[in-house]
PDB file of C-alpha atoms in Angstrom:
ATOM      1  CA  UNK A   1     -32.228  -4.063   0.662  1.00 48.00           C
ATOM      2  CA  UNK A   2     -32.565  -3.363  -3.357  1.00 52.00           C
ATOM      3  CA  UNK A   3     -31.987  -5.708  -6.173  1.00 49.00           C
ATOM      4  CA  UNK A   4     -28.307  -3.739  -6.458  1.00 55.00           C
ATOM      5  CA  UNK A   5     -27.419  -4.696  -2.584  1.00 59.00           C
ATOM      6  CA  UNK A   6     -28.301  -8.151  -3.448  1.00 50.00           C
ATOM      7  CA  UNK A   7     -26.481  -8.174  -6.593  1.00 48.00           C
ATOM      8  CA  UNK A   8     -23.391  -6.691  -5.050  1.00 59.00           C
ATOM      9  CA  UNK A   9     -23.740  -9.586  -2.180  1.00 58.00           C
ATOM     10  CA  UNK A  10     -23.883 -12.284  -5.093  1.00 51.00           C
ATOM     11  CA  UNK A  11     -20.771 -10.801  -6.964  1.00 56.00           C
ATOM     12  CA  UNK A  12     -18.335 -10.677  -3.755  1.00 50.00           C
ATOM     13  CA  UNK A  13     -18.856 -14.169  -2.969  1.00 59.00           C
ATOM     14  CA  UNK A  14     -17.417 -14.864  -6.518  1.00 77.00           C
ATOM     15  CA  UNK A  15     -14.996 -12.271  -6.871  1.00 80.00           C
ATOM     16  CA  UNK A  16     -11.641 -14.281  -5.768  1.00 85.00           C
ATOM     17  CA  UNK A  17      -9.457 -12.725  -2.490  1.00 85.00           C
ATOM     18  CA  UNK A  18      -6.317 -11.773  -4.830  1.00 87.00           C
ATOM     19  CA  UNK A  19      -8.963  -9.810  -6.468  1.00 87.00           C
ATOM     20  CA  UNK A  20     -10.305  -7.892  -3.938  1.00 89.00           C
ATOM     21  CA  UNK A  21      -6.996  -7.396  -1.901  1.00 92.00           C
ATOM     22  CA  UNK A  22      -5.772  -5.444  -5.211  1.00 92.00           C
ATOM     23  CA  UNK A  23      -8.842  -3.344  -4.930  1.00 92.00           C
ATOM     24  CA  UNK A  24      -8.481  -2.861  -1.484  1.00 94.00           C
ATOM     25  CA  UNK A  25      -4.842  -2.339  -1.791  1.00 95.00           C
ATOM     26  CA  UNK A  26      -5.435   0.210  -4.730  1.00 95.00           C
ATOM     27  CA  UNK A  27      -8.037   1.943  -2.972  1.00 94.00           C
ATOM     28  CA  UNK A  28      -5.747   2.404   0.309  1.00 96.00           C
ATOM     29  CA  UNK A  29      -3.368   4.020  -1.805  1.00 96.00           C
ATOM     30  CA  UNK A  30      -5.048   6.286  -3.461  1.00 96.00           C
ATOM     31  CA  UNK A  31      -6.998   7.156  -0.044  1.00 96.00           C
ATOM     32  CA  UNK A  32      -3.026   7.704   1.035  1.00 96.00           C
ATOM     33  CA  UNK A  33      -2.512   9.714  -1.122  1.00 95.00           C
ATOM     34  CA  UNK A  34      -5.582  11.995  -1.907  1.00 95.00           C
ATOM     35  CA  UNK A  35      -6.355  12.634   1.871  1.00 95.00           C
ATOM     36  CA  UNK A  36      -4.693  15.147   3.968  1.00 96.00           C
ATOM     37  CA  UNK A  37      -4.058  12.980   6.852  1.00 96.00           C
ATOM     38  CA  UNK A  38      -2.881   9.337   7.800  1.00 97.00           C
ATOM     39  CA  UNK A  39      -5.146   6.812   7.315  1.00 97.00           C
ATOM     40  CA  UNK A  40      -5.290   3.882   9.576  1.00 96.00           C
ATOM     41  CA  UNK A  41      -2.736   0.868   8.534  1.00 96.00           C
ATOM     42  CA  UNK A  42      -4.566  -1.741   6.783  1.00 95.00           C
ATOM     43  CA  UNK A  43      -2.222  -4.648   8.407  1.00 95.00           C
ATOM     44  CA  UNK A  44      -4.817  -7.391   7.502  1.00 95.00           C
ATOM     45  CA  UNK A  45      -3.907  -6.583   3.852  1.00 95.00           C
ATOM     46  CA  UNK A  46      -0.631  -5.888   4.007  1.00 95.00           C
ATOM     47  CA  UNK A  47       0.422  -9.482   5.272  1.00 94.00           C
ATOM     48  CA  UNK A  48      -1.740 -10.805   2.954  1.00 93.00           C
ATOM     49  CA  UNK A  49      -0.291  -8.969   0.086  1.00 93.00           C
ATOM     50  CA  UNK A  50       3.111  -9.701   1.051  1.00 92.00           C
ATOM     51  CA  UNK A  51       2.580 -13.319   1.721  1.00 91.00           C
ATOM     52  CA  UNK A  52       1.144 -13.283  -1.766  1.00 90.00           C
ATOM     53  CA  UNK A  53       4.294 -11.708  -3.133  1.00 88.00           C
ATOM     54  CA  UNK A  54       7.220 -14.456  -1.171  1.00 87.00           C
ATOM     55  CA  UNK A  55       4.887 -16.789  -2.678  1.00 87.00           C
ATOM     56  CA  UNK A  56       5.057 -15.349  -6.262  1.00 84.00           C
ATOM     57  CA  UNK A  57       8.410 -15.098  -5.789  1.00 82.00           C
ATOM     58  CA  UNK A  58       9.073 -18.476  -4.604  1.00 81.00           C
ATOM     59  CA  UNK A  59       6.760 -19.962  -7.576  1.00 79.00           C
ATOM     60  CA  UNK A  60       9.089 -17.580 -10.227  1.00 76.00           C
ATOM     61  CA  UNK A  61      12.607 -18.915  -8.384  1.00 75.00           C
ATOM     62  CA  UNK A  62      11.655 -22.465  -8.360  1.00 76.00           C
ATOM     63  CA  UNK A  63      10.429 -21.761 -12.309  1.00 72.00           C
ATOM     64  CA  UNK A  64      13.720 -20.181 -13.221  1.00 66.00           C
ATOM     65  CA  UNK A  65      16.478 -22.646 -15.139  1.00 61.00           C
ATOM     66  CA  UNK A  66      18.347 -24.142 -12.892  1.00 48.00           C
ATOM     67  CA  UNK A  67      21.469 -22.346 -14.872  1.00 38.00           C
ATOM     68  CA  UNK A  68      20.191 -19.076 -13.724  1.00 44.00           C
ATOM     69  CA  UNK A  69      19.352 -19.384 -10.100  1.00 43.00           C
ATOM     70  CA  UNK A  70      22.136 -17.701  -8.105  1.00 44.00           C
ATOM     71  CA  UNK A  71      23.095 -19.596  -4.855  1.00 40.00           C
ATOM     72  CA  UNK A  72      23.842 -17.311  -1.859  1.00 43.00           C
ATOM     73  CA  UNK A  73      26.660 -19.115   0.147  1.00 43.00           C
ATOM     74  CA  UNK A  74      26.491 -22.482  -1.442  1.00 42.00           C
ATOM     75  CA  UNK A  75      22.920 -23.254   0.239  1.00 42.00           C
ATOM     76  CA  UNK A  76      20.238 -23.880  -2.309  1.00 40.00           C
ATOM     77  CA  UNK A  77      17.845 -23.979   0.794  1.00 35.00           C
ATOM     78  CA  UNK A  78      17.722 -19.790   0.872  1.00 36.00           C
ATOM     79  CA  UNK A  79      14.921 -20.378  -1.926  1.00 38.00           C
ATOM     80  CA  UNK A  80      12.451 -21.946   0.240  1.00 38.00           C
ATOM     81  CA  UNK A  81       9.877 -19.568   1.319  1.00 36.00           C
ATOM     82  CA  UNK A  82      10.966 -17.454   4.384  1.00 39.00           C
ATOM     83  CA  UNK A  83      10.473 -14.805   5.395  1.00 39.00           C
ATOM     84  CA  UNK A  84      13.737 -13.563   6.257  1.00 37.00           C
ATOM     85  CA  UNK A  85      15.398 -12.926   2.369  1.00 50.00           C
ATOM     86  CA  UNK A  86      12.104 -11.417   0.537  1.00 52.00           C
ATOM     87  CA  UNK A  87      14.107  -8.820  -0.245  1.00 54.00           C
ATOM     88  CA  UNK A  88      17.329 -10.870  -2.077  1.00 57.00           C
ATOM     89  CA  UNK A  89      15.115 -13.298  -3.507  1.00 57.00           C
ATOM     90  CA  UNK A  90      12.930 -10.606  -5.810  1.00 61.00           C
ATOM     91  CA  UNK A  91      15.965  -8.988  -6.681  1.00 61.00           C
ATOM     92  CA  UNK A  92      17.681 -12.614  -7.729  1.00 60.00           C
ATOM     93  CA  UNK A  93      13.687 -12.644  -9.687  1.00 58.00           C
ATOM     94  CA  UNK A  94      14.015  -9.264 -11.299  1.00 60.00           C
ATOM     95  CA  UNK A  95      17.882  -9.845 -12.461  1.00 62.00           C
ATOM     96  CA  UNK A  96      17.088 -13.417 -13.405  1.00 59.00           C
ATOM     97  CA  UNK A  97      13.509 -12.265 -15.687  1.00 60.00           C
ATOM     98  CA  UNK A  98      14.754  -8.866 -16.867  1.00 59.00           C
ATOM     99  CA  UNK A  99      16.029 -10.026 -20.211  1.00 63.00           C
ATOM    100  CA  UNK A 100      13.706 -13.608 -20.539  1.00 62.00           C
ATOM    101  CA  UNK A 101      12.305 -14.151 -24.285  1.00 65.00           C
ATOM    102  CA  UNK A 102       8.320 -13.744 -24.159  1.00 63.00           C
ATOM    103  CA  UNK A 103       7.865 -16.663 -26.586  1.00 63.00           C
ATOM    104  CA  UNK A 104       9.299 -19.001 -24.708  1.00 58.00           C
ATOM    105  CA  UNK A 105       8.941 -17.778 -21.111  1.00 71.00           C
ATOM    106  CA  UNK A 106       5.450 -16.353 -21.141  1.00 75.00           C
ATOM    107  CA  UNK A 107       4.211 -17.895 -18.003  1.00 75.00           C
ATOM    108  CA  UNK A 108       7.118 -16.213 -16.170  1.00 76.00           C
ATOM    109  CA  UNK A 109       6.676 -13.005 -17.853  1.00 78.00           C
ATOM    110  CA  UNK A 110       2.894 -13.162 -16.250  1.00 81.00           C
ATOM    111  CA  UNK A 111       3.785 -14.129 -12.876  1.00 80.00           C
ATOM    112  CA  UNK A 112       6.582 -11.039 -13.394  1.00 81.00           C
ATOM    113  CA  UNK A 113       4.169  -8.873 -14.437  1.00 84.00           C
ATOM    114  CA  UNK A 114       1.185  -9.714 -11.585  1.00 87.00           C
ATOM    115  CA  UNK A 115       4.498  -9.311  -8.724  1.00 87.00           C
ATOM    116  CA  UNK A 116       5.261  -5.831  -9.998  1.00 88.00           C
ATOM    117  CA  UNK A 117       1.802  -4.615 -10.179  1.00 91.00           C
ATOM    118  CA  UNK A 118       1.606  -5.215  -6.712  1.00 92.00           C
ATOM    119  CA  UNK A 119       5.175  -4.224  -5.785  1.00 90.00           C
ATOM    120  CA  UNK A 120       3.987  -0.970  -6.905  1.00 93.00           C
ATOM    121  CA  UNK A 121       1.466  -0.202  -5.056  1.00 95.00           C
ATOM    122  CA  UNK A 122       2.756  -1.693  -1.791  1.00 95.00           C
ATOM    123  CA  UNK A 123       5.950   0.659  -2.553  1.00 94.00           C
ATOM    124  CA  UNK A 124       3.419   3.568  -3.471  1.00 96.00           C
ATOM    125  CA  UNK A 125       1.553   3.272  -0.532  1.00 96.00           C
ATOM    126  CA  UNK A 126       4.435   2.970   1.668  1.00 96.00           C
ATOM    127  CA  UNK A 127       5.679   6.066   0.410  1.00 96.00           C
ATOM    128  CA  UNK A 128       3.181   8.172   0.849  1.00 97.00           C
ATOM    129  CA  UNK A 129       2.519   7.125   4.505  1.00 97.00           C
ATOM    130  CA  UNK A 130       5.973   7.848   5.434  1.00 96.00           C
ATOM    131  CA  UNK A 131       5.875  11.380   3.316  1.00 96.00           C
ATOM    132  CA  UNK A 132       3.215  12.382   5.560  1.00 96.00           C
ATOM    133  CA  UNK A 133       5.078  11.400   8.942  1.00 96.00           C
ATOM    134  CA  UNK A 134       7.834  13.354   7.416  1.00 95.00           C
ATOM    135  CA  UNK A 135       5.393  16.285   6.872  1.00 94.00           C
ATOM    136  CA  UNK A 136       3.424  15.961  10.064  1.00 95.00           C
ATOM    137  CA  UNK A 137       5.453  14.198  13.377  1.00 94.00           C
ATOM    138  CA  UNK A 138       4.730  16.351  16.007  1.00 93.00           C
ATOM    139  CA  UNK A 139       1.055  16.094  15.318  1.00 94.00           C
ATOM    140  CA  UNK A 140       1.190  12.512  14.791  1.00 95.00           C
ATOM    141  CA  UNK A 141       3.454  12.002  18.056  1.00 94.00           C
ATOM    142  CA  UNK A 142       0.637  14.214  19.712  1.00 91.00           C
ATOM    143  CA  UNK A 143      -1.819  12.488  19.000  1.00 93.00           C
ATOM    144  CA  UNK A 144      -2.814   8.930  20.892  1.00 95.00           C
ATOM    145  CA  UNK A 145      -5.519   8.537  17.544  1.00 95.00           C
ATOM    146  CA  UNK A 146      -3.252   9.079  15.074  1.00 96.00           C
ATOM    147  CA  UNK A 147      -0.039   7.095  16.925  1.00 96.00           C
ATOM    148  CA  UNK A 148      -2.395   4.374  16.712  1.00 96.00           C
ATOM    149  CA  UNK A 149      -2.361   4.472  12.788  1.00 96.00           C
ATOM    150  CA  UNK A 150       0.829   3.564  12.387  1.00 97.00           C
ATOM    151  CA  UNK A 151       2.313   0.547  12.045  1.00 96.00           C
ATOM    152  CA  UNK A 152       4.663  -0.434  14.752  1.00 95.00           C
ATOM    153  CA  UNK A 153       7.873  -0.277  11.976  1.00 95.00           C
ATOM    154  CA  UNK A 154       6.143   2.959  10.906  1.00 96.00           C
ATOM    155  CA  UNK A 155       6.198   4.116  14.532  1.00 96.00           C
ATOM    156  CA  UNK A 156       9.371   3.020  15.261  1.00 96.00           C
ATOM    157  CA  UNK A 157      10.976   5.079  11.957  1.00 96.00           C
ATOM    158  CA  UNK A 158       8.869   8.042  12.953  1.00 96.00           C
ATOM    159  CA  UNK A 159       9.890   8.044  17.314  1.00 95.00           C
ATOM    160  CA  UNK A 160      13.877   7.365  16.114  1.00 95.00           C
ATOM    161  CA  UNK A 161      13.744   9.954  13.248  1.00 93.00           C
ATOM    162  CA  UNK A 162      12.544  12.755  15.219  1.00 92.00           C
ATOM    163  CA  UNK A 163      14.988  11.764  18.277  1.00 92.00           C
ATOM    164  CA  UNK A 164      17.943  12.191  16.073  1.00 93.00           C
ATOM    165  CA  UNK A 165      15.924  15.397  14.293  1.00 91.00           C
ATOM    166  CA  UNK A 166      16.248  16.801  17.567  1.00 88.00           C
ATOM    167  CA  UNK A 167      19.537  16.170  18.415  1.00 89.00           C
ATOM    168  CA  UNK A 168      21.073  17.719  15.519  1.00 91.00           C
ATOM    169  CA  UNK A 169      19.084  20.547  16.015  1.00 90.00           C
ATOM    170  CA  UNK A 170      19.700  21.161  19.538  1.00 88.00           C
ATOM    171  CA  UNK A 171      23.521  20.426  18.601  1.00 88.00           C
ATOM    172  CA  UNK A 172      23.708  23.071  15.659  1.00 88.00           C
ATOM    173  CA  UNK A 173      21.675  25.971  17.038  1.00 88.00           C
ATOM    174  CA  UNK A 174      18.950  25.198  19.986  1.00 85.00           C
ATOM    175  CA  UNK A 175      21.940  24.738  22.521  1.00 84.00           C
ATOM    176  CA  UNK A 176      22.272  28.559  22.117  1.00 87.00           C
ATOM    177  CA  UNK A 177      18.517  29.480  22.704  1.00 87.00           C
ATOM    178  CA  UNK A 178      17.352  30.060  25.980  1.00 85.00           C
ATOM    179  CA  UNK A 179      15.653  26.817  27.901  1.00 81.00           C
ATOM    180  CA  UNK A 180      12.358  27.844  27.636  1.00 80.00           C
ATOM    181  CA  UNK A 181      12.556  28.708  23.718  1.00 80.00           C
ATOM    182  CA  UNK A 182      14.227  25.179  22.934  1.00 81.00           C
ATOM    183  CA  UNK A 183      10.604  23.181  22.479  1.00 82.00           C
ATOM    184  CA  UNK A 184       9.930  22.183  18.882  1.00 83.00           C
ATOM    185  CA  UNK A 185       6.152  21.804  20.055  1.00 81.00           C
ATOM    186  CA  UNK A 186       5.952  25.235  21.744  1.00 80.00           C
ATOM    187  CA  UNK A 187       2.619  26.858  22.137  1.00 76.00           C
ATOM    188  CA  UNK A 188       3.666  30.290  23.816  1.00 72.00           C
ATOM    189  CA  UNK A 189       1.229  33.512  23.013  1.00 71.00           C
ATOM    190  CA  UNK A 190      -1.160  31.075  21.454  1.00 74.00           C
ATOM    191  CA  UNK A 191       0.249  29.812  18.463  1.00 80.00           C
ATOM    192  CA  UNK A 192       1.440  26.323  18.036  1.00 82.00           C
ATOM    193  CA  UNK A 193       4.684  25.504  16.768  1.00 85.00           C
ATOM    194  CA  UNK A 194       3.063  21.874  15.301  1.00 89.00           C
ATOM    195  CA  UNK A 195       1.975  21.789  11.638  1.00 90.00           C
ATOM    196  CA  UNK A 196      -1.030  20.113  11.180  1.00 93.00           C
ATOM    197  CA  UNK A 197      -2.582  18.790   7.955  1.00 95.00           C
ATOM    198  CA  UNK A 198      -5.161  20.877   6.552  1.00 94.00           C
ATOM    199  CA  UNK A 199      -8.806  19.305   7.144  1.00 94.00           C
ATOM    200  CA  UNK A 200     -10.680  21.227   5.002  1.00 92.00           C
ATOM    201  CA  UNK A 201      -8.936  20.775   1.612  1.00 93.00           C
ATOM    202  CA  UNK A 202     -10.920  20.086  -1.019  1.00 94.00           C
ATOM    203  CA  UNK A 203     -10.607  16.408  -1.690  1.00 95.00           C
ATOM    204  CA  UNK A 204     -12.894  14.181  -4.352  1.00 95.00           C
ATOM    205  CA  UNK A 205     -15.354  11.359  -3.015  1.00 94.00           C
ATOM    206  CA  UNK A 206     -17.335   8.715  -4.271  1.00 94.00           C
ATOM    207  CA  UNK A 207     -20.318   7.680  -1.971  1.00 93.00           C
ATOM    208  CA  UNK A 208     -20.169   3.632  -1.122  1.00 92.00           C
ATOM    209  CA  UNK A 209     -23.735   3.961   1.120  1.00 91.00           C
ATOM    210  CA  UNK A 210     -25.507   6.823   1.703  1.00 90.00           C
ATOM    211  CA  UNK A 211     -24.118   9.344   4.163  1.00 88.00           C
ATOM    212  CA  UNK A 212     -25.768  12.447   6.048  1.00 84.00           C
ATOM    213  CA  UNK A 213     -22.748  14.622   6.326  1.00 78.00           C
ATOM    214  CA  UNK A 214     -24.048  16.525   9.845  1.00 54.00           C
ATOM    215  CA  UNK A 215     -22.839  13.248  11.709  1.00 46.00           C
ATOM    216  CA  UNK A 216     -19.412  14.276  10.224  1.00 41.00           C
ATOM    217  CA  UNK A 217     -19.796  17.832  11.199  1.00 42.00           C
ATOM    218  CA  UNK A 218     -16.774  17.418  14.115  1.00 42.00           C
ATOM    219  CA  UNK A 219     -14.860  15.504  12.509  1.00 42.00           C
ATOM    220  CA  UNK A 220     -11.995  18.655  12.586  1.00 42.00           C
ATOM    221  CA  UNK A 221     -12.669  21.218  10.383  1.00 40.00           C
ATOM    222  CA  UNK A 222     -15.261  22.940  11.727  1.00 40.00           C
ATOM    223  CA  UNK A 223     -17.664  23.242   9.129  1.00 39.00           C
ATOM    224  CA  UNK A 224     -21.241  23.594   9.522  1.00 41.00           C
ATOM    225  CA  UNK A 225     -23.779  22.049   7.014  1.00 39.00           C
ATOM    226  CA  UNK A 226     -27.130  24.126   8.590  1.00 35.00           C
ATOM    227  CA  UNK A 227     -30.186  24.256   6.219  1.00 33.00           C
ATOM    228  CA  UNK A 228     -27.865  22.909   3.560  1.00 46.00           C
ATOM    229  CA  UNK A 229     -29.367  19.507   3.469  1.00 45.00           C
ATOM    230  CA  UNK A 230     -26.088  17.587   3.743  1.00 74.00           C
ATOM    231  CA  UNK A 231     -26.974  14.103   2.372  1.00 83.00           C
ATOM    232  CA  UNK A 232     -24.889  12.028  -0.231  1.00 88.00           C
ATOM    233  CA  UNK A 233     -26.725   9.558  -2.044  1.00 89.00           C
ATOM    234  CA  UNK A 234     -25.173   5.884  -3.009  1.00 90.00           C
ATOM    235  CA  UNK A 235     -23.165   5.985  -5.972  1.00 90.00           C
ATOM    236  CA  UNK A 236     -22.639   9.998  -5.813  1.00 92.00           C
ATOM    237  CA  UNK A 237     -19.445  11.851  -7.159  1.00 93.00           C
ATOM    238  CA  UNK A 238     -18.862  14.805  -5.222  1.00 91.00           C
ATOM    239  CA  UNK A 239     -16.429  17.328  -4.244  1.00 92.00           C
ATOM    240  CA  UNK A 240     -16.452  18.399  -0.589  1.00 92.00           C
ATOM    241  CA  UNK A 241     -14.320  19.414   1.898  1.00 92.00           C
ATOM    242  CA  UNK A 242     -12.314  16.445   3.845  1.00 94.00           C
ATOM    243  CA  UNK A 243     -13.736  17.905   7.043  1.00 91.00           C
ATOM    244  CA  UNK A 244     -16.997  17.219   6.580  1.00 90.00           C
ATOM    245  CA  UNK A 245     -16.661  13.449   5.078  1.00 91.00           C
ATOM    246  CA  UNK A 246     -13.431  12.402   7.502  1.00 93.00           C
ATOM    247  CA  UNK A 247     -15.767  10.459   9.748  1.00 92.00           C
ATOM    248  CA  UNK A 248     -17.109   8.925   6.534  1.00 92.00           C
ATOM    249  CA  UNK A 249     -14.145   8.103   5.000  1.00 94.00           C
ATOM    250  CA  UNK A 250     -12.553   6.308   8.150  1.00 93.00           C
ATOM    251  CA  UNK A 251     -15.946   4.261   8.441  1.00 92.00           C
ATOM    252  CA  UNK A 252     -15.636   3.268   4.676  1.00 91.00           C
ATOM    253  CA  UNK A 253     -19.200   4.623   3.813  1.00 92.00           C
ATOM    254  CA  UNK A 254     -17.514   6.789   1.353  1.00 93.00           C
ATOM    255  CA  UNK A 255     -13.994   6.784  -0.592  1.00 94.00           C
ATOM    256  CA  UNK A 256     -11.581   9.284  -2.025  1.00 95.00           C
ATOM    257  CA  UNK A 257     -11.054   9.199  -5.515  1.00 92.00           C
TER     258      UNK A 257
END
């Protein structure tokens, strides 16, 4: 261990969790969207992040003049933190702080602005996981590694959506194809009806600890790194193909940029 490892060690013990969840949060999503494939479901974050946000909200509602707070049913209790109304409550918070005076509401405008940052990149990230089982759900449903990815909502959208994919299609047009050319996953005459994401696109990285790239040789694209000397060094900026740093990239030794 080097005088930066130790220095690194020293800084995360002061660097506060909000902090660090918005890194980690930022970094997910970018990794989400940069990467050809699903990456894992950081749950762990996630509730944290959006146990941060009900209480943001709650601190904003509770903030709010009493003239402006909007009663659903008569029962002042739906602004206690729950759960149940996230959803209601930071709309009440965005109607409520839309048009607020900065000079006389600044602390409200902060909390505001800290809640959307975060709102955006949950949103983002979401997003971009679900474009991807959108893209890709017969190799996702195919795949016991990648199924276990998901979150179970995630799962859930992505088992329902392509039921009801099916059923319209076998409604319009499959009904009229002979049983044994109905599969959406066929792989007659050796060619597979399943799109799969493209492993070896070129993707970005920046090294986190040093990585020798033949231990990610199988990681799915095939390639081969012989008498090429494939090591990345700590702190490296490089541009390889995913293939060869997807092992690397799942294990957090390196991230895409």
């Amino acid at each position: 261990m080097d005088i930066d490892d130790i220095l690194a060690e020293l800084d995360g013990q002061t660097i506060p969790q909000e902090t660090l969840d918005l890194q980690a949060l930022t970094r997910a999503w970018v990794s989400e969207r940069v990467g050809p494939e699903i990456m894992p479901y950081p749950e762990r974050l996630m509730e944290r992040t959006m146990d941060r946000i009900r209480r943001q909200v709650c601190v904003l509602l509770q903030r709010l003049p009493t003239t402006h707070l909007v009663l659903e049913d008569n029962n002042p209790f739906w602004l206690s933190l729950t759960p149940f109304r996230p959803l209601r409550q930071i709309e009440v918070v965005e109607t409520q702080t839309g048009n607020m005076d900065p000079k006389t509401n600044f602390r409200l405008i902060v909390i505001q602005t800290e809640l959307e940052r975060f709102k955006f990149l949950v949103r983002s990230l979401l997003r971009a996981r679900i474009a991807k089982i959108d893209k890709h759900p017969l190799h996702i449903l195919s795949s016991p590694e990648l199924k276990a990815r998901l979150s179970p909502s995630e799962l859930r959208y992505l088992t329902q959506h392509q039921t009801l994919l099916h059923t319209h299609y076998l409604s319009s047009f499959l009904s009229n194809f002979p049983e044994q050319l109905r599969r959406l996953d066929d792989t007659a005459g050796g060619i597979s009806m399943i799109e799969r994401p493209d492993l070896d696109t070129v993707v970005f990285v920046r090294v986190l600890r040093d990585v020798d790239l033949a231990r990610t040789e199988g990681g799915g694209g095939g390639g081969d790194l012989s008498g090429e000397g494939g090591r990345l060094g700590r702190g490296e900026v490089c541009v390889v193909r995913y293939s060869l740093v997807r092992e690397a990239v799942l294990r957090a030794d390196v991230e895409l940029i």
